[in-house]
Amino acid sequence: MDYEAVKYVEGFIENIIFRNEDNGYTVFNIIFDGEDITCVGSLSYVSAGEYIAAKGVFVKHPVYYMQFSIQSYEFKAPEDAESVKRYLSSGSIKGIGEKLADSIVTRFGDDTFRIMEEEPERLAEIKGISLKKAVDISNQLIEKRDMRRAMIYMQDYGISMKLANKIFMHYGQDIYTVIKENPYKLADDIDGVGFKIADDIARKVGIKSDSEFRIKSGIYYCLCQAVSMGHVYIPLEELENQVKSLLLIDIQDFDKYIMDLSIDKKIVVREIEGRQCVYAAMYYYMEANVARMLADLDIKYSCDEIEMNRRISAIENELDIRLDDIQREAVSGAVLNGLMVITGGPGTGKTTTINTIIRFFQMEGLDIRLAAPTGRAAKRMSETTGFEAQTIHRLLEICGGPGDSSNAAIHFDRNEENPLETDVIIVDEMSMVDIAIMNSLLKAVPVGTRLILVGDVDQLPSVGAGNVLKDIINSECFPVVKLEKIFRQAAESEIITNAHKINKGEPVVLNKYSKDFLFVRRNTPEEIIGAMCTLIKQKLPDYVGADVNEIQIITPSRKSAVGVERLNQVMQQFLNPPASDKQEKKVGETVFREGDKVMQIKNNYQLAWEKRNRYGVAVEMGCGVFNGDSGVIWQINSFSEYLTVKFDDGRMVNYDFTQLEELELAYAVTVHKSQGSEYPAVIIPMYPGPRLLMNRNLLYTAVTRARVCVCMVGQEEVFHQMAANESEQRRYSSLYLRIREVCGE
């Protein structure tokens, strides 16, 4: 067969070799021109015995040789008795086997399909088919037919097969009306359909550019984009400018559309600092709910002061520590208040304070739970306290809807109806907690449970929307203790002393005599990258007593001469080059190779994991891999088309090849992605970049990720410019106002 010339195949599906029920990716065989052909593609409602006509191209698989990759397809109804019998015998219609199929076709012949669709009651003439079963058979047939028609219809508008399946399952036969009259409704109702997809469909349908549907959808899209940038609201004038830039039209009476959306309860408009500000309704109510729940937890407890101080002193002796006055204030605050916030930079004794609080409540016989936003942060919390710490997601018992691949069905088992059963909850790395996670956490914390929030308010804010820790502190409504004294042992570390200097805007001396705060001067990107390669492979591993993969490159940007994307390509080639004994899988422009350091870049609550003992036997299993989790590619199985990652905490996770867009190389990561993590050594390139990125807040966060040694490579003036640049992108959040409103009541 001339594979390059064949762009079309058709035939009966002989055998389903593989099917991914989540996305419809299917591998099957057909007989075409007398040859057995393997076809691959995303299809819905496909089963053995059906007749398919498909357009596509042949591609060469590294293991399975030539496969026909389907680009578009349609199913053809069997036209003669023999074809009908073959189809019905295949098991495509539940309740019909080979014997029953023979009886049906013998009775109705070539007219079988028409009878099944138009006169299903006549199937009851066949022995073994009741009237109810006859109707069920007909409904199955019609549903499959309607599904296929809808899939073909949606393909005309550029909708992918996977998305088309999701849309049809939501709307059914109403899909035609929705697409013709208001395709922007898709963006509201279907996870995975954004404004731009809906707008593209609307343009093909012929909906006017100044349609009311389009303007309202554009407004809501801009609010959602703001949320993805960390904002909870947008000032009205900024929102109007963004919508006009998006839609490229002049909008008359913008306030009318804002009013309509407010009436529809999709948005909330409030005045803040003399300006009208617009929220996506869900996020306004999240802030309001968080404020109310925090206020409810703010209960005062009584404890004899003399007895409390005696116990604290006893703990100091037991743990061989000495608390300063501020630390003692933090401990007593945790004892006397239902809600307590402890903040401070590195080396200020947060861990010692937490350990004292834990021991105090232990002596009281109270149950204590520890949590942090990420797996790495939870692991570090466990190591420093000696107590098990969990991610917030695991604490709240995350789970997903059965058989549902979207995160829309994801929920926490722990909530207001099934709260956490504990006396004290301590959450570390609070700067990383966004408003959505905080809302979910507080729903599961019953009134009467002590909640202690710990974090460094000067670090970068959460990736998700909101500014939770800073807003709670700025509300000035709850007990807050700020630890500022750098303890003697910590003061010996120039990482810690210089981090505090950076944070305070004090000058930092970069000299070559430091043991843990190093600066290697290089000018060009090539010189910087060359020095980084030498450091990560030859110099730092022995110096800090760590494996190469434990040393982390942290860079401010993704796309630059020393950004994440370029550095990952260079470091992969340098640290893990191609080898005959290493399997590879290319996804887009990225090559994944066994031994590569990788990171999960989105939350996947349903991805299964297991921890194995030394014999490879699973000893613990669960679900959920989260944004920022990192590990090493353990195995790539091209035959079964999956890739296995061993994460830093020992979890083994299998990724189907269709899920690999959730991973990226992690030899280098952005500062945001490094939050909550601590590494033996950190390498930071110092090269000019956008002023908005190259700021003090980002430099401080990057430096404080290093435990033993931080090494900066590049231009010294860039370091000083970042340290002097106090400008941060303003984050629009108003939790502090909602708290003041509630507490003012």
PDB file of C-alpha atoms in Angstrom, residues 433-582:
ATOM      1  CA  VAL A 433      -2.817  30.092  50.131  1.00  0.00           C
ATOM      2  CA  ASP A 434      -5.323  31.688  47.732  1.00  0.00           C
ATOM      3  CA  ILE A 435      -8.881  32.755  48.498  1.00  0.00           C
ATOM      4  CA  ALA A 436     -10.468  29.603  47.019  1.00  0.00           C
ATOM      5  CA  ILE A 437      -8.405  27.191  49.120  1.00  0.00           C
ATOM      6  CA  MET A 438      -8.872  29.364  52.209  1.00  0.00           C
ATOM      7  CA  ASN A 439     -12.633  29.277  51.669  1.00  0.00           C
ATOM      8  CA  SER A 440     -12.620  25.476  51.393  1.00  0.00           C
ATOM      9  CA  LEU A 441     -10.371  25.111  54.451  1.00  0.00           C
ATOM     10  CA  LEU A 442     -12.494  27.336  56.693  1.00  0.00           C
ATOM     11  CA  LYS A 443     -15.685  25.511  55.725  1.00  0.00           C
ATOM     12  CA  ALA A 444     -14.173  22.404  57.301  1.00  0.00           C
ATOM     13  CA  VAL A 445     -12.967  24.120  60.502  1.00  0.00           C
ATOM     14  CA  PRO A 446     -15.756  24.126  63.102  1.00  0.00           C
ATOM     15  CA  VAL A 447     -16.115  26.948  65.584  1.00  0.00           C
ATOM     16  CA  GLY A 448     -14.162  25.965  68.691  1.00  0.00           C
ATOM     17  CA  THR A 449     -11.187  24.619  66.775  1.00  0.00           C
ATOM     18  CA  ARG A 450      -8.053  26.713  67.153  1.00  0.00           C
ATOM     19  CA  LEU A 451      -6.594  27.840  63.800  1.00  0.00           C
ATOM     20  CA  ILE A 452      -2.982  29.050  63.722  1.00  0.00           C
ATOM     21  CA  LEU A 453      -1.770  30.584  60.449  1.00  0.00           C
ATOM     22  CA  VAL A 454       1.994  30.813  59.891  1.00  0.00           C
ATOM     23  CA  GLY A 455       3.859  32.398  56.990  1.00  0.00           C
ATOM     24  CA  ASP A 456       6.210  35.020  55.630  1.00  0.00           C
ATOM     25  CA  VAL A 457       4.057  37.938  54.521  1.00  0.00           C
ATOM     26  CA  ASP A 458       6.978  39.427  52.544  1.00  0.00           C
ATOM     27  CA  GLN A 459       7.178  36.520  50.109  1.00  0.00           C
ATOM     28  CA  LEU A 460       5.408  36.490  46.751  1.00  0.00           C
ATOM     29  CA  PRO A 461       1.621  36.192  47.027  1.00  0.00           C
ATOM     30  CA  SER A 462      -0.274  33.068  46.000  1.00  0.00           C
ATOM     31  CA  VAL A 463      -0.448  32.010  42.357  1.00  0.00           C
ATOM     32  CA  GLY A 464      -4.239  31.840  42.682  1.00  0.00           C
ATOM     33  CA  ALA A 465      -6.514  34.809  43.306  1.00  0.00           C
ATOM     34  CA  GLY A 466      -6.383  36.830  46.498  1.00  0.00           C
ATOM     35  CA  ASN A 467      -3.867  38.096  49.029  1.00  0.00           C
ATOM     36  CA  VAL A 468      -5.087  36.136  52.004  1.00  0.00           C
ATOM     37  CA  LEU A 469      -2.265  36.354  54.550  1.00  0.00           C
ATOM     38  CA  LYS A 470      -1.484  40.009  53.881  1.00  0.00           C
ATOM     39  CA  ASP A 471      -5.182  40.978  53.962  1.00  0.00           C
ATOM     40  CA  ILE A 472      -5.790  39.157  57.254  1.00  0.00           C
ATOM     41  CA  ILE A 473      -2.850  41.027  58.794  1.00  0.00           C
ATOM     42  CA  ASN A 474      -3.813  44.383  57.242  1.00  0.00           C
ATOM     43  CA  SER A 475      -7.383  44.111  58.523  1.00  0.00           C
ATOM     44  CA  GLU A 476      -5.962  44.625  62.050  1.00  0.00           C
ATOM     45  CA  CYS A 477      -8.919  42.660  63.430  1.00  0.00           C
ATOM     46  CA  PHE A 478      -7.194  39.490  64.621  1.00  0.00           C
ATOM     47  CA  PRO A 479      -4.202  38.688  66.865  1.00  0.00           C
ATOM     48  CA  VAL A 480      -0.954  38.877  64.859  1.00  0.00           C
ATOM     49  CA  VAL A 481       2.617  38.379  66.063  1.00  0.00           C
ATOM     50  CA  LYS A 482       5.499  39.341  63.776  1.00  0.00           C
ATOM     51  CA  LEU A 483       8.808  37.621  64.552  1.00  0.00           C
ATOM     52  CA  GLU A 484      11.690  39.920  63.590  1.00  0.00           C
ATOM     53  CA  LYS A 485      14.716  38.983  65.671  1.00  0.00           C
ATOM     54  CA  ILE A 486      17.302  36.903  63.788  1.00  0.00           C
ATOM     55  CA  PHE A 487      18.644  34.284  66.170  1.00  0.00           C
ATOM     56  CA  ARG A 488      22.361  33.783  66.719  1.00  0.00           C
ATOM     57  CA  GLN A 489      22.672  30.525  64.814  1.00  0.00           C
ATOM     58  CA  ALA A 490      20.627  31.903  61.915  1.00  0.00           C
ATOM     59  CA  ALA A 491      22.686  35.112  61.969  1.00  0.00           C
ATOM     60  CA  GLU A 492      25.737  33.061  61.003  1.00  0.00           C
ATOM     61  CA  SER A 493      24.059  32.367  57.670  1.00  0.00           C
ATOM     62  CA  GLU A 494      24.553  35.089  55.095  1.00  0.00           C
ATOM     63  CA  ILE A 495      21.561  33.695  53.212  1.00  0.00           C
ATOM     64  CA  ILE A 496      19.360  34.730  56.127  1.00  0.00           C
ATOM     65  CA  THR A 497      21.084  38.017  56.998  1.00  0.00           C
ATOM     66  CA  ASN A 498      21.216  39.125  53.364  1.00  0.00           C
ATOM     67  CA  ALA A 499      17.610  38.072  52.768  1.00  0.00           C
ATOM     68  CA  HIS A 500      16.554  40.405  55.581  1.00  0.00           C
ATOM     69  CA  LYS A 501      18.744  43.182  54.153  1.00  0.00           C
ATOM     70  CA  ILE A 502      17.112  42.719  50.752  1.00  0.00           C
ATOM     71  CA  ASN A 503      13.663  42.835  52.344  1.00  0.00           C
ATOM     72  CA  LYS A 504      14.464  46.027  54.257  1.00  0.00           C
ATOM     73  CA  GLY A 505      16.158  47.736  51.307  1.00  0.00           C
ATOM     74  CA  GLU A 506      19.564  47.706  53.013  1.00  0.00           C
ATOM     75  CA  PRO A 507      22.759  47.372  50.924  1.00  0.00           C
ATOM     76  CA  VAL A 508      24.135  43.861  50.388  1.00  0.00           C
ATOM     77  CA  VAL A 509      27.861  43.368  49.868  1.00  0.00           C
ATOM     78  CA  LEU A 510      28.637  40.757  47.213  1.00  0.00           C
ATOM     79  CA  ASN A 511      32.096  39.390  47.923  1.00  0.00           C
ATOM     80  CA  LYS A 512      33.876  36.191  47.080  1.00  0.00           C
ATOM     81  CA  TYR A 513      34.612  35.292  50.688  1.00  0.00           C
ATOM     82  CA  SER A 514      31.079  34.274  51.668  1.00  0.00           C
ATOM     83  CA  LYS A 515      30.514  30.578  52.404  1.00  0.00           C
ATOM     84  CA  ASP A 516      26.828  30.444  51.526  1.00  0.00           C
ATOM     85  CA  PHE A 517      25.916  33.635  49.589  1.00  0.00           C
ATOM     86  CA  LEU A 518      27.993  33.456  46.414  1.00  0.00           C
ATOM     87  CA  PHE A 519      28.065  35.697  43.360  1.00  0.00           C
ATOM     88  CA  VAL A 520      29.770  34.601  40.133  1.00  0.00           C
ATOM     89  CA  ARG A 521      30.247  37.547  37.779  1.00  0.00           C
ATOM     90  CA  ARG A 522      29.440  36.855  34.129  1.00  0.00           C
ATOM     91  CA  ASN A 523      28.086  39.180  31.449  1.00  0.00           C
ATOM     92  CA  THR A 524      26.494  37.385  28.501  1.00  0.00           C
ATOM     93  CA  PRO A 525      23.715  34.745  28.639  1.00  0.00           C
ATOM     94  CA  GLU A 526      26.134  32.159  27.213  1.00  0.00           C
ATOM     95  CA  GLU A 527      28.729  32.904  29.922  1.00  0.00           C
ATOM     96  CA  ILE A 528      26.030  32.768  32.612  1.00  0.00           C
ATOM     97  CA  ILE A 529      24.694  29.418  31.388  1.00  0.00           C
ATOM     98  CA  GLY A 530      28.218  27.990  31.111  1.00  0.00           C
ATOM     99  CA  ALA A 531      29.003  28.939  34.711  1.00  0.00           C
ATOM    100  CA  MET A 532      25.682  27.501  35.882  1.00  0.00           C
ATOM    101  CA  CYS A 533      26.467  24.181  34.185  1.00  0.00           C
ATOM    102  CA  THR A 534      29.809  23.994  36.003  1.00  0.00           C
ATOM    103  CA  LEU A 535      28.220  24.863  39.338  1.00  0.00           C
ATOM    104  CA  ILE A 536      25.349  22.403  39.156  1.00  0.00           C
ATOM    105  CA  LYS A 537      27.372  19.398  38.031  1.00  0.00           C
ATOM    106  CA  GLN A 538      30.884  19.887  39.384  1.00  0.00           C
ATOM    107  CA  LYS A 539      31.029  22.447  42.188  1.00  0.00           C
ATOM    108  CA  LEU A 540      27.847  22.497  44.264  1.00  0.00           C
ATOM    109  CA  PRO A 541      26.882  18.793  44.769  1.00  0.00           C
ATOM    110  CA  ASP A 542      29.964  18.028  46.895  1.00  0.00           C
ATOM    111  CA  TYR A 543      29.963  21.492  48.478  1.00  0.00           C
ATOM    112  CA  VAL A 544      26.434  21.142  49.887  1.00  0.00           C
ATOM    113  CA  GLY A 545      26.374  17.327  50.104  1.00  0.00           C
ATOM    114  CA  ALA A 546      23.460  16.894  47.739  1.00  0.00           C
ATOM    115  CA  ASP A 547      22.522  15.095  44.544  1.00  0.00           C
ATOM    116  CA  VAL A 548      22.505  17.091  41.281  1.00  0.00           C
ATOM    117  CA  ASN A 549      18.711  16.829  41.072  1.00  0.00           C
ATOM    118  CA  GLU A 550      18.356  18.395  44.533  1.00  0.00           C
ATOM    119  CA  ILE A 551      20.066  21.597  43.355  1.00  0.00           C
ATOM    120  CA  GLN A 552      17.540  23.950  41.810  1.00  0.00           C
ATOM    121  CA  ILE A 553      17.919  26.690  39.219  1.00  0.00           C
ATOM    122  CA  ILE A 554      15.396  29.457  39.914  1.00  0.00           C
ATOM    123  CA  THR A 555      14.857  32.216  37.372  1.00  0.00           C
ATOM    124  CA  PRO A 556      12.479  35.198  37.246  1.00  0.00           C
ATOM    125  CA  SER A 557      11.105  34.615  33.732  1.00  0.00           C
ATOM    126  CA  ARG A 558       9.915  31.874  31.416  1.00  0.00           C
ATOM    127  CA  LYS A 559      10.867  33.356  28.061  1.00  0.00           C
ATOM    128  CA  SER A 560      14.239  35.071  28.015  1.00  0.00           C
ATOM    129  CA  ALA A 561      17.881  34.352  27.263  1.00  0.00           C
ATOM    130  CA  VAL A 562      18.150  32.832  30.755  1.00  0.00           C
ATOM    131  CA  GLY A 563      14.479  31.907  31.194  1.00  0.00           C
ATOM    132  CA  VAL A 564      12.935  28.594  32.178  1.00  0.00           C
ATOM    133  CA  GLU A 565      12.331  27.332  28.652  1.00  0.00           C
ATOM    134  CA  ARG A 566      15.869  27.843  27.371  1.00  0.00           C
ATOM    135  CA  LEU A 567      17.569  26.722  30.585  1.00  0.00           C
ATOM    136  CA  ASN A 568      15.560  23.490  30.703  1.00  0.00           C
ATOM    137  CA  GLN A 569      16.636  22.572  27.166  1.00  0.00           C
ATOM    138  CA  VAL A 570      20.287  23.340  27.896  1.00  0.00           C
ATOM    139  CA  MET A 571      20.333  21.580  31.263  1.00  0.00           C
ATOM    140  CA  GLN A 572      18.570  18.507  29.914  1.00  0.00           C
ATOM    141  CA  GLN A 573      21.223  18.168  27.222  1.00  0.00           C
ATOM    142  CA  PHE A 574      24.005  18.758  29.766  1.00  0.00           C
ATOM    143  CA  LEU A 575      22.739  16.677  32.703  1.00  0.00           C
ATOM    144  CA  ASN A 576      20.681  13.976  30.985  1.00  0.00           C
ATOM    145  CA  PRO A 577      21.727  13.656  27.311  1.00  0.00           C
ATOM    146  CA  PRO A 578      20.232  11.049  24.939  1.00  0.00           C
ATOM    147  CA  ALA A 579      21.465   7.506  25.506  1.00  0.00           C
ATOM    148  CA  SER A 580      20.687   4.144  23.953  1.00  0.00           C
ATOM    149  CA  ASP A 581      19.385   2.816  27.262  1.00  0.00           C
ATOM    150  CA  LYS A 582      17.039   5.776  27.899  1.00  0.00           C
TER     151      LYS A 582
END
